[in-house]
Coordinates of N, CA and C in Angstrom, one line a residue:
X1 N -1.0 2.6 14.4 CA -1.0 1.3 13.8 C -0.2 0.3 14.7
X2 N -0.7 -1.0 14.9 CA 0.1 -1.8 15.7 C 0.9 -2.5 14.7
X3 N 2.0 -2.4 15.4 CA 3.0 -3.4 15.0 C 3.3 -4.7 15.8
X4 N 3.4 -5.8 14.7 CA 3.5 -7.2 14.7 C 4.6 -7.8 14.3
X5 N 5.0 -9.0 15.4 CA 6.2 -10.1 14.7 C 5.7 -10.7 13.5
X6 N 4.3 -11.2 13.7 CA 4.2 -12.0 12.6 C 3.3 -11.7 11.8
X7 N 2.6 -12.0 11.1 CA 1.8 -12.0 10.2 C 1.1 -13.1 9.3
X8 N -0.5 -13.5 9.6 CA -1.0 -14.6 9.0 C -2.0 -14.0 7.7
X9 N -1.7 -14.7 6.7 CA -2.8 -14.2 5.7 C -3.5 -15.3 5.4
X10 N -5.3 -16.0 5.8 CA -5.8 -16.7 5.6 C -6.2 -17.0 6.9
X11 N -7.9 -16.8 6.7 CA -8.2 -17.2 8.1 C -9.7 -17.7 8.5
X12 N -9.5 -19.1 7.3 CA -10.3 -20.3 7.3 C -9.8 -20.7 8.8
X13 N -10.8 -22.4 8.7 CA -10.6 -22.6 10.5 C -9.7 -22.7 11.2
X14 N -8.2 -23.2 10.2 CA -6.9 -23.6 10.6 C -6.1 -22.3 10.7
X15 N -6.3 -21.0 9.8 CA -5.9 -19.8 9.8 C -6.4 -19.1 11.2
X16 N -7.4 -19.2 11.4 CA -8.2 -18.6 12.7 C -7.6 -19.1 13.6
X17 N -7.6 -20.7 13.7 CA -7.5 -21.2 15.2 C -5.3 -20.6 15.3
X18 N -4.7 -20.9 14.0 CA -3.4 -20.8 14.2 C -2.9 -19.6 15.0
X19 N -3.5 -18.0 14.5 CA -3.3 -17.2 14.6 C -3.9 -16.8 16.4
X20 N -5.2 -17.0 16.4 CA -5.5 -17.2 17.9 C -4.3 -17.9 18.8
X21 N -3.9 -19.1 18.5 CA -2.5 -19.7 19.6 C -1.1 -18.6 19.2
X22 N -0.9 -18.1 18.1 CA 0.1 -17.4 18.3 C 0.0 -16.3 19.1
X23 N -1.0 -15.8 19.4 CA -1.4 -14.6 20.2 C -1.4 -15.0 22.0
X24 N -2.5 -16.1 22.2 CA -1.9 -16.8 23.2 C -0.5 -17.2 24.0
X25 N 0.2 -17.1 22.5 CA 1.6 -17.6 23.6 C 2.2 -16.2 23.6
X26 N 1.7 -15.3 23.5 CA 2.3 -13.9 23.5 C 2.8 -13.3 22.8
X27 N 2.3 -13.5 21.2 CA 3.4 -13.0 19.8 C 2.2 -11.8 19.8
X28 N 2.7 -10.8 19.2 CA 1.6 -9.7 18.4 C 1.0 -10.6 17.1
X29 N 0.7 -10.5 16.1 CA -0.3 -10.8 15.5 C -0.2 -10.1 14.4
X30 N -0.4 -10.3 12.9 CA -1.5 -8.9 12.2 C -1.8 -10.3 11.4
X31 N -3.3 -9.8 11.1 CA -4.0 -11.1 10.8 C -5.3 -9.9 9.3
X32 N -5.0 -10.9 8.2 CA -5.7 -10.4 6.5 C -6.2 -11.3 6.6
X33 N -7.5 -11.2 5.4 CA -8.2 -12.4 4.8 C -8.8 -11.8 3.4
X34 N -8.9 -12.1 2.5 CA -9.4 -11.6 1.4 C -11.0 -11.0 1.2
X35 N -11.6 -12.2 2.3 CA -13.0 -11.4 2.4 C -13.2 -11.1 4.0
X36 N -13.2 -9.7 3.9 CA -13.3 -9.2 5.4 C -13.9 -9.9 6.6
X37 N -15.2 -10.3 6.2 CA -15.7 -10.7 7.3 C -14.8 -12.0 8.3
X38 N -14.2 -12.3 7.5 CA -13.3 -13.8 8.7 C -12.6 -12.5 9.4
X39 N -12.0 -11.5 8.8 CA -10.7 -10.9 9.5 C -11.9 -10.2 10.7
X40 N -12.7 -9.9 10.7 CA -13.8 -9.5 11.7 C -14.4 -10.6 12.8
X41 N -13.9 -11.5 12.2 CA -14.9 -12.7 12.9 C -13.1 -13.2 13.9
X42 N -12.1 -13.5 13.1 CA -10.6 -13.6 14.1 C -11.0 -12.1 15.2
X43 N -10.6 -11.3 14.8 CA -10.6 -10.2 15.6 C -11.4 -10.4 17.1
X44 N -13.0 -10.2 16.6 CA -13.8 -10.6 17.9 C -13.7 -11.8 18.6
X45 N -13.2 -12.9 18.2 CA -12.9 -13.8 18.9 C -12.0 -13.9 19.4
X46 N -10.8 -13.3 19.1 CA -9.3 -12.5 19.8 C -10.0 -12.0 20.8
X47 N -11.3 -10.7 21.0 CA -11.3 -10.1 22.0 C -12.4 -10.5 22.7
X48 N -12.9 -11.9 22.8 CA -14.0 -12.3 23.5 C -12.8 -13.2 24.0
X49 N -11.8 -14.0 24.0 CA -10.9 -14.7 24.8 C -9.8 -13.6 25.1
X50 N -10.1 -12.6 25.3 CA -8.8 -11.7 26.3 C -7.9 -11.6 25.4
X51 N -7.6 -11.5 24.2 CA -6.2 -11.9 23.2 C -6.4 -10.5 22.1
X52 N -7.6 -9.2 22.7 CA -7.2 -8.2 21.6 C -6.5 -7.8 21.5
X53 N -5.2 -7.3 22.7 CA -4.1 -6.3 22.5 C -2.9 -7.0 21.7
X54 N -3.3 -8.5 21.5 CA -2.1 -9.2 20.7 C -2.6 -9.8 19.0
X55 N -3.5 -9.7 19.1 CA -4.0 -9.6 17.5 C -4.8 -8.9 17.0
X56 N -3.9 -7.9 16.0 CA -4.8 -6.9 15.1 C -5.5 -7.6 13.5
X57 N -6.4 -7.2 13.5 CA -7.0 -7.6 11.6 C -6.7 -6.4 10.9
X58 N -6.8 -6.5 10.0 CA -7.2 -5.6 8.4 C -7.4 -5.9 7.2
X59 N -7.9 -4.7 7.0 CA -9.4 -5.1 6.2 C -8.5 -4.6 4.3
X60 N -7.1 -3.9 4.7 CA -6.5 -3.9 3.5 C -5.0 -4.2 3.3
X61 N -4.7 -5.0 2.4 CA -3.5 -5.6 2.7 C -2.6 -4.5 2.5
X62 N -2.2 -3.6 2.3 CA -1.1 -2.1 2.3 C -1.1 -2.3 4.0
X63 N -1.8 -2.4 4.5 CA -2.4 -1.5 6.1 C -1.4 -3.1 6.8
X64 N -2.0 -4.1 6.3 CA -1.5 -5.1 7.0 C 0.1 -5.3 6.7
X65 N 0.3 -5.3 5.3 CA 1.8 -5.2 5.5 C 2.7 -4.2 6.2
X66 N 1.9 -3.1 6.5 CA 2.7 -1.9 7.1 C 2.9 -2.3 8.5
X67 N 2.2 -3.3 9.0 CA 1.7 -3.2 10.5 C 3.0 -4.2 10.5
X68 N 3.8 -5.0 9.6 CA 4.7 -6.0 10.3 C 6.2 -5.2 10.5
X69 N 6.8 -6.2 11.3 CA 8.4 -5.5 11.8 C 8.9 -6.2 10.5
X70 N 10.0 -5.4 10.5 CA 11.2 -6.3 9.7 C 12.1 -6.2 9.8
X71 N 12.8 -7.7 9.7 CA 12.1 -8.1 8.4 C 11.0 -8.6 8.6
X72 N 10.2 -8.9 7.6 CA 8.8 -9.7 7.7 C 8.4 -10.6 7.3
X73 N 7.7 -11.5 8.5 CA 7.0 -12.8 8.0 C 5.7 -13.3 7.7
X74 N 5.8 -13.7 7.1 CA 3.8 -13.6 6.7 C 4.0 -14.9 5.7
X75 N 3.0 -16.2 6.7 CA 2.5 -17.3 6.4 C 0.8 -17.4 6.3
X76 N 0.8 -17.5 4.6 CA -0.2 -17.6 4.0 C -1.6 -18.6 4.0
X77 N -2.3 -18.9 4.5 CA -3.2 -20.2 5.1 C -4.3 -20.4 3.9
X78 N -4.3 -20.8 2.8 CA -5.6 -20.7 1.8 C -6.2 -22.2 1.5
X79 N -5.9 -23.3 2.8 CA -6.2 -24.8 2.5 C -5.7 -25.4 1.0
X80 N -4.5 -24.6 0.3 CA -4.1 -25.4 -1.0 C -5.3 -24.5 -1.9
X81 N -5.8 -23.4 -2.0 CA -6.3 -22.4 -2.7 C -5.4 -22.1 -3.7
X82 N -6.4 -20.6 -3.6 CA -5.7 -19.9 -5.1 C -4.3 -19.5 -4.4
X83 N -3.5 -18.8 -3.2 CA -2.5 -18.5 -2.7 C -1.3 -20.1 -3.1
X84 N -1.6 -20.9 -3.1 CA -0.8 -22.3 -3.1 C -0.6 -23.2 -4.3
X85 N -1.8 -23.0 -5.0 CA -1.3 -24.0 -6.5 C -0.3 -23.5 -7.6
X86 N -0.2 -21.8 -7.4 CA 1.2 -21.9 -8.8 C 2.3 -22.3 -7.8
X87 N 2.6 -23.0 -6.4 CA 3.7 -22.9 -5.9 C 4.0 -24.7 -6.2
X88 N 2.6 -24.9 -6.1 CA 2.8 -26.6 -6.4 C 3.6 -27.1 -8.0

C-alpha cells in the first residue's frame, strides 16, 4: 500500500484537477470519491501525464485512510455537497 502526505476526498473537476497539481509538484497523493469511476478516471489521468507513482486512488475508504501518514490530512472537495452543508 502506498503511503501519502496528503489525502483528497472528492474528485469532481476541481477535486481532479487539485489533486493532479499536488502530485505535480511532488506530494504523494491518496485520492477517494464516493463513486468509483472518478477515482478511476483521476488515476488514469495521473498516469497518462507521467504522475502515477505520485497518486494513488481507492476504491474503499478503510484502504484510503490507511494509505495516509500521520498525522493526517484529508481535504474534502464535494462543490458545497452532502460532505459541506452540516458544516455550514
Amino acid at each position: 500500500m502506498a503511503v501519502s502526505e496528503i489525502g483528497l476526498v472528492g474528485l469532481a473537476v476541481m477535486g481532479q484537477n487539485l489533486s493532479l497539481n499536488i502530485a505535480e509538484k511532488g506530494f504523494p497523493i491518496s485520492v477517494y470519491n464516493r463513486s468509483y469511476d472518478k477515482t478511476e478516471a483521476a488515476v488514469a489521468r495521473a498516469q497518462k501525464e507521467g504522475l502515477g507513482e505520485k497518486l494513488s486512488g481507492y476504491k474503499d475508504v478503510k484502504d484510503f485512510v490507511a494509505s495516509l501518514q500521520k498525522p493526517r490530512c484529508v481535504s474534502p472537495r464535494d462543490g458545497g455537497g452532502a460532505i459541506s452543508r452540516p458544516l455550514r
